[in-house]
């Protein structure tokens, strides 16, 4: 079972990575969601 704390840790890691790469947070979240949608077969 994934805990809420683990979910927040993953979110923090994504945002930290985006910051290191010079990517805006909103853009990083958009990219992440695009990948999730693509991987789940929801290819719009």
PDB file of N, CA and C in Angstrom, residues 4-44:
ATOM      1  N   UNK A   4       0.346   8.224   1.822  1.00  0.00           N
ATOM      2  CA  UNK A   4       0.261   9.615   1.377  1.00  0.00           C
ATOM      3  C   UNK A   4       1.642  10.256   1.422  1.00  0.00           C
ATOM      4  N   UNK A   5       2.412   9.913   2.444  1.00  0.00           N
ATOM      5  CA  UNK A   5       3.762  10.471   2.571  1.00  0.00           C
ATOM      6  C   UNK A   5       4.618  10.095   1.362  1.00  0.00           C
ATOM      7  N   UNK A   6       4.511   8.858   0.907  1.00  0.00           N
ATOM      8  CA  UNK A   6       5.269   8.429  -0.265  1.00  0.00           C
ATOM      9  C   UNK A   6       4.834   9.191  -1.514  1.00  0.00           C
ATOM     10  N   UNK A   7       3.547   9.455  -1.632  1.00  0.00           N
ATOM     11  CA  UNK A   7       3.047  10.206  -2.780  1.00  0.00           C
ATOM     12  C   UNK A   7       3.651  11.608  -2.803  1.00  0.00           C
ATOM     13  N   UNK A   8       3.711  12.243  -1.616  1.00  0.00           N
ATOM     14  CA  UNK A   8       4.298  13.575  -1.538  1.00  0.00           C
ATOM     15  C   UNK A   8       5.785  13.543  -1.858  1.00  0.00           C
ATOM     16  N   UNK A   9       6.473  12.477  -1.438  1.00  0.00           N
ATOM     17  CA  UNK A   9       7.900  12.347  -1.732  1.00  0.00           C
ATOM     18  C   UNK A   9       8.135  12.273  -3.232  1.00  0.00           C
ATOM     19  N   UNK A  10       7.286  11.547  -3.937  1.00  0.00           N
ATOM     20  CA  UNK A  10       7.410  11.437  -5.390  1.00  0.00           C
ATOM     21  C   UNK A  10       7.176  12.802  -6.041  1.00  0.00           C
ATOM     22  N   UNK A  11       6.149  13.509  -5.585  1.00  0.00           N
ATOM     23  CA  UNK A  11       5.864  14.841  -6.131  1.00  0.00           C
ATOM     24  C   UNK A  11       7.043  15.786  -5.900  1.00  0.00           C
ATOM     25  N   UNK A  12       7.600  15.744  -4.701  1.00  0.00           N
ATOM     26  CA  UNK A  12       8.754  16.590  -4.389  1.00  0.00           C
ATOM     27  C   UNK A  12       9.922  16.260  -5.302  1.00  0.00           C
ATOM     28  N   UNK A  13      10.160  14.975  -5.532  1.00  0.00           N
ATOM     29  CA  UNK A  13      11.269  14.553  -6.379  1.00  0.00           C
ATOM     30  C   UNK A  13      11.089  15.071  -7.804  1.00  0.00           C
ATOM     31  N   UNK A  14       9.867  15.003  -8.313  1.00  0.00           N
ATOM     32  CA  UNK A  14       9.599  15.496  -9.674  1.00  0.00           C
ATOM     33  C   UNK A  14       9.868  16.993  -9.750  1.00  0.00           C
ATOM     34  N   UNK A  15       9.389  17.736  -8.756  1.00  0.00           N
ATOM     35  CA  UNK A  15       9.573  19.191  -8.770  1.00  0.00           C
ATOM     36  C   UNK A  15      11.042  19.573  -8.589  1.00  0.00           C
ATOM     37  N   UNK A  16      11.765  18.838  -7.743  1.00  0.00           N
ATOM     38  CA  UNK A  16      13.198  19.103  -7.567  1.00  0.00           C
ATOM     39  C   UNK A  16      13.942  18.848  -8.868  1.00  0.00           C
ATOM     40  N   UNK A  17      13.597  17.770  -9.559  1.00  0.00           N
ATOM     41  CA  UNK A  17      14.233  17.457 -10.829  1.00  0.00           C
ATOM     42  C   UNK A  17      13.950  18.553 -11.852  1.00  0.00           C
ATOM     43  N   UNK A  18      12.702  18.998 -11.908  1.00  0.00           N
ATOM     44  CA  UNK A  18      12.319  20.059 -12.842  1.00  0.00           C
ATOM     45  C   UNK A  18      13.129  21.322 -12.555  1.00  0.00           C
ATOM     46  N   UNK A  19      13.274  21.649 -11.278  1.00  0.00           N
ATOM     47  CA  UNK A  19      14.024  22.841 -10.896  1.00  0.00           C
ATOM     48  C   UNK A  19      15.475  22.733 -11.350  1.00  0.00           C
ATOM     49  N   UNK A  20      16.079  21.564 -11.177  1.00  0.00           N
ATOM     50  CA  UNK A  20      17.473  21.361 -11.594  1.00  0.00           C
ATOM     51  C   UNK A  20      17.618  21.520 -13.103  1.00  0.00           C
ATOM     52  N   UNK A  21      16.602  21.101 -13.840  1.00  0.00           N
ATOM     53  CA  UNK A  21      16.643  21.160 -15.304  1.00  0.00           C
ATOM     54  C   UNK A  21      16.162  22.504 -15.846  1.00  0.00           C
ATOM     55  N   UNK A  22      15.719  23.391 -14.949  1.00  0.00           N
ATOM     56  CA  UNK A  22      15.245  24.695 -15.388  1.00  0.00           C
ATOM     57  C   UNK A  22      13.860  24.656 -16.016  1.00  0.00           C
ATOM     58  N   UNK A  23      13.061  23.662 -15.631  1.00  0.00           N
ATOM     59  CA  UNK A  23      11.706  23.516 -16.167  1.00  0.00           C
ATOM     60  C   UNK A  23      10.729  24.120 -15.158  1.00  0.00           C
ATOM     61  N   UNK A  24       9.783  24.906 -15.669  1.00  0.00           N
ATOM     62  CA  UNK A  24       8.755  25.478 -14.792  1.00  0.00           C
ATOM     63  C   UNK A  24       7.929  24.346 -14.182  1.00  0.00           C
ATOM     64  N   UNK A  25       7.489  24.536 -12.930  1.00  0.00           N
ATOM     65  CA  UNK A  25       6.717  23.504 -12.244  1.00  0.00           C
ATOM     66  C   UNK A  25       5.483  23.093 -13.026  1.00  0.00           C
ATOM     67  N   UNK A  26       4.758  24.087 -13.555  1.00  0.00           N
ATOM     68  CA  UNK A  26       3.524  23.787 -14.281  1.00  0.00           C
ATOM     69  C   UNK A  26       3.824  22.932 -15.507  1.00  0.00           C
ATOM     70  N   UNK A  27       4.916  23.253 -16.202  1.00  0.00           N
ATOM     71  CA  UNK A  27       5.296  22.475 -17.384  1.00  0.00           C
ATOM     72  C   UNK A  27       5.672  21.046 -16.995  1.00  0.00           C
ATOM     73  N   UNK A  28       6.387  20.911 -15.864  1.00  0.00           N
ATOM     74  CA  UNK A  28       6.781  19.581 -15.407  1.00  0.00           C
ATOM     75  C   UNK A  28       5.550  18.736 -15.092  1.00  0.00           C
ATOM     76  N   UNK A  29       4.572  19.344 -14.431  1.00  0.00           N
ATOM     77  CA  UNK A  29       3.336  18.613 -14.099  1.00  0.00           C
ATOM     78  C   UNK A  29       2.599  18.231 -15.380  1.00  0.00           C
ATOM     79  N   UNK A  30       2.530  19.148 -16.344  1.00  0.00           N
ATOM     80  CA  UNK A  30       1.874  18.849 -17.621  1.00  0.00           C
ATOM     81  C   UNK A  30       2.558  17.669 -18.316  1.00  0.00           C
ATOM     82  N   UNK A  31       3.893  17.685 -18.333  1.00  0.00           N
ATOM     83  CA  UNK A  31       4.635  16.591 -18.971  1.00  0.00           C
ATOM     84  C   UNK A  31       4.349  15.268 -18.280  1.00  0.00           C
ATOM     85  N   UNK A  32       4.359  15.304 -16.944  1.00  0.00           N
ATOM     86  CA  UNK A  32       4.114  14.087 -16.162  1.00  0.00           C
ATOM     87  C   UNK A  32       2.725  13.530 -16.475  1.00  0.00           C
ATOM     88  N   UNK A  33       1.731  14.414 -16.514  1.00  0.00           N
ATOM     89  CA  UNK A  33       0.363  13.976 -16.795  1.00  0.00           C
ATOM     90  C   UNK A  33       0.244  13.422 -18.221  1.00  0.00           C
ATOM     91  N   UNK A  34       0.942  14.046 -19.172  1.00  0.00           N
ATOM     92  CA  UNK A  34       0.917  13.544 -20.552  1.00  0.00           C
ATOM     93  C   UNK A  34       1.448  12.120 -20.602  1.00  0.00           C
ATOM     94  N   UNK A  35       2.551  11.874 -19.902  1.00  0.00           N
ATOM     95  CA  UNK A  35       3.137  10.531 -19.886  1.00  0.00           C
ATOM     96  C   UNK A  35       2.169   9.546 -19.242  1.00  0.00           C
ATOM     97  N   UNK A  36       1.557   9.931 -18.125  1.00  0.00           N
ATOM     98  CA  UNK A  36       0.604   9.041 -17.456  1.00  0.00           C
ATOM     99  C   UNK A  36      -0.567   8.714 -18.384  1.00  0.00           C
ATOM    100  N   UNK A  37      -1.106   9.717 -19.055  1.00  0.00           N
ATOM    101  CA  UNK A  37      -2.235   9.495 -19.962  1.00  0.00           C
ATOM    102  C   UNK A  37      -1.829   8.595 -21.118  1.00  0.00           C
ATOM    103  N   UNK A  38      -0.621   8.806 -21.649  1.00  0.00           N
ATOM    104  CA  UNK A  38      -0.139   7.985 -22.762  1.00  0.00           C
ATOM    105  C   UNK A  38       0.050   6.542 -22.315  1.00  0.00           C
ATOM    106  N   UNK A  39       0.673   6.375 -21.145  1.00  0.00           N
ATOM    107  CA  UNK A  39       0.957   5.035 -20.646  1.00  0.00           C
ATOM    108  C   UNK A  39      -0.320   4.263 -20.315  1.00  0.00           C
ATOM    109  N   UNK A  40      -1.376   4.969 -19.917  1.00  0.00           N
ATOM    110  CA  UNK A  40      -2.611   4.283 -19.546  1.00  0.00           C
ATOM    111  C   UNK A  40      -3.472   3.964 -20.769  1.00  0.00           C
ATOM    112  N   UNK A  41      -2.984   4.331 -21.946  1.00  0.00           N
ATOM    113  CA  UNK A  41      -3.710   4.028 -23.166  1.00  0.00           C
ATOM    114  C   UNK A  41      -4.681   5.116 -23.578  1.00  0.00           C
ATOM    115  N   UNK A  42      -4.697   6.214 -22.832  1.00  0.00           N
ATOM    116  CA  UNK A  42      -5.588   7.336 -23.147  1.00  0.00           C
ATOM    117  C   UNK A  42      -4.845   8.288 -24.068  1.00  0.00           C
ATOM    118  N   UNK A  43      -4.674   7.866 -25.322  1.00  0.00           N
ATOM    119  CA  UNK A  43      -3.865   8.643 -26.279  1.00  0.00           C
ATOM    120  C   UNK A  43      -4.763   9.582 -27.063  1.00  0.00           C
ATOM    121  N   UNK A  44      -4.839  10.811 -26.603  1.00  0.00           N
ATOM    122  CA  UNK A  44      -5.722  11.780 -27.271  1.00  0.00           C
ATOM    123  C   UNK A  44      -4.998  12.465 -28.397  1.00  0.00           C
TER     124      UNK A  44
END
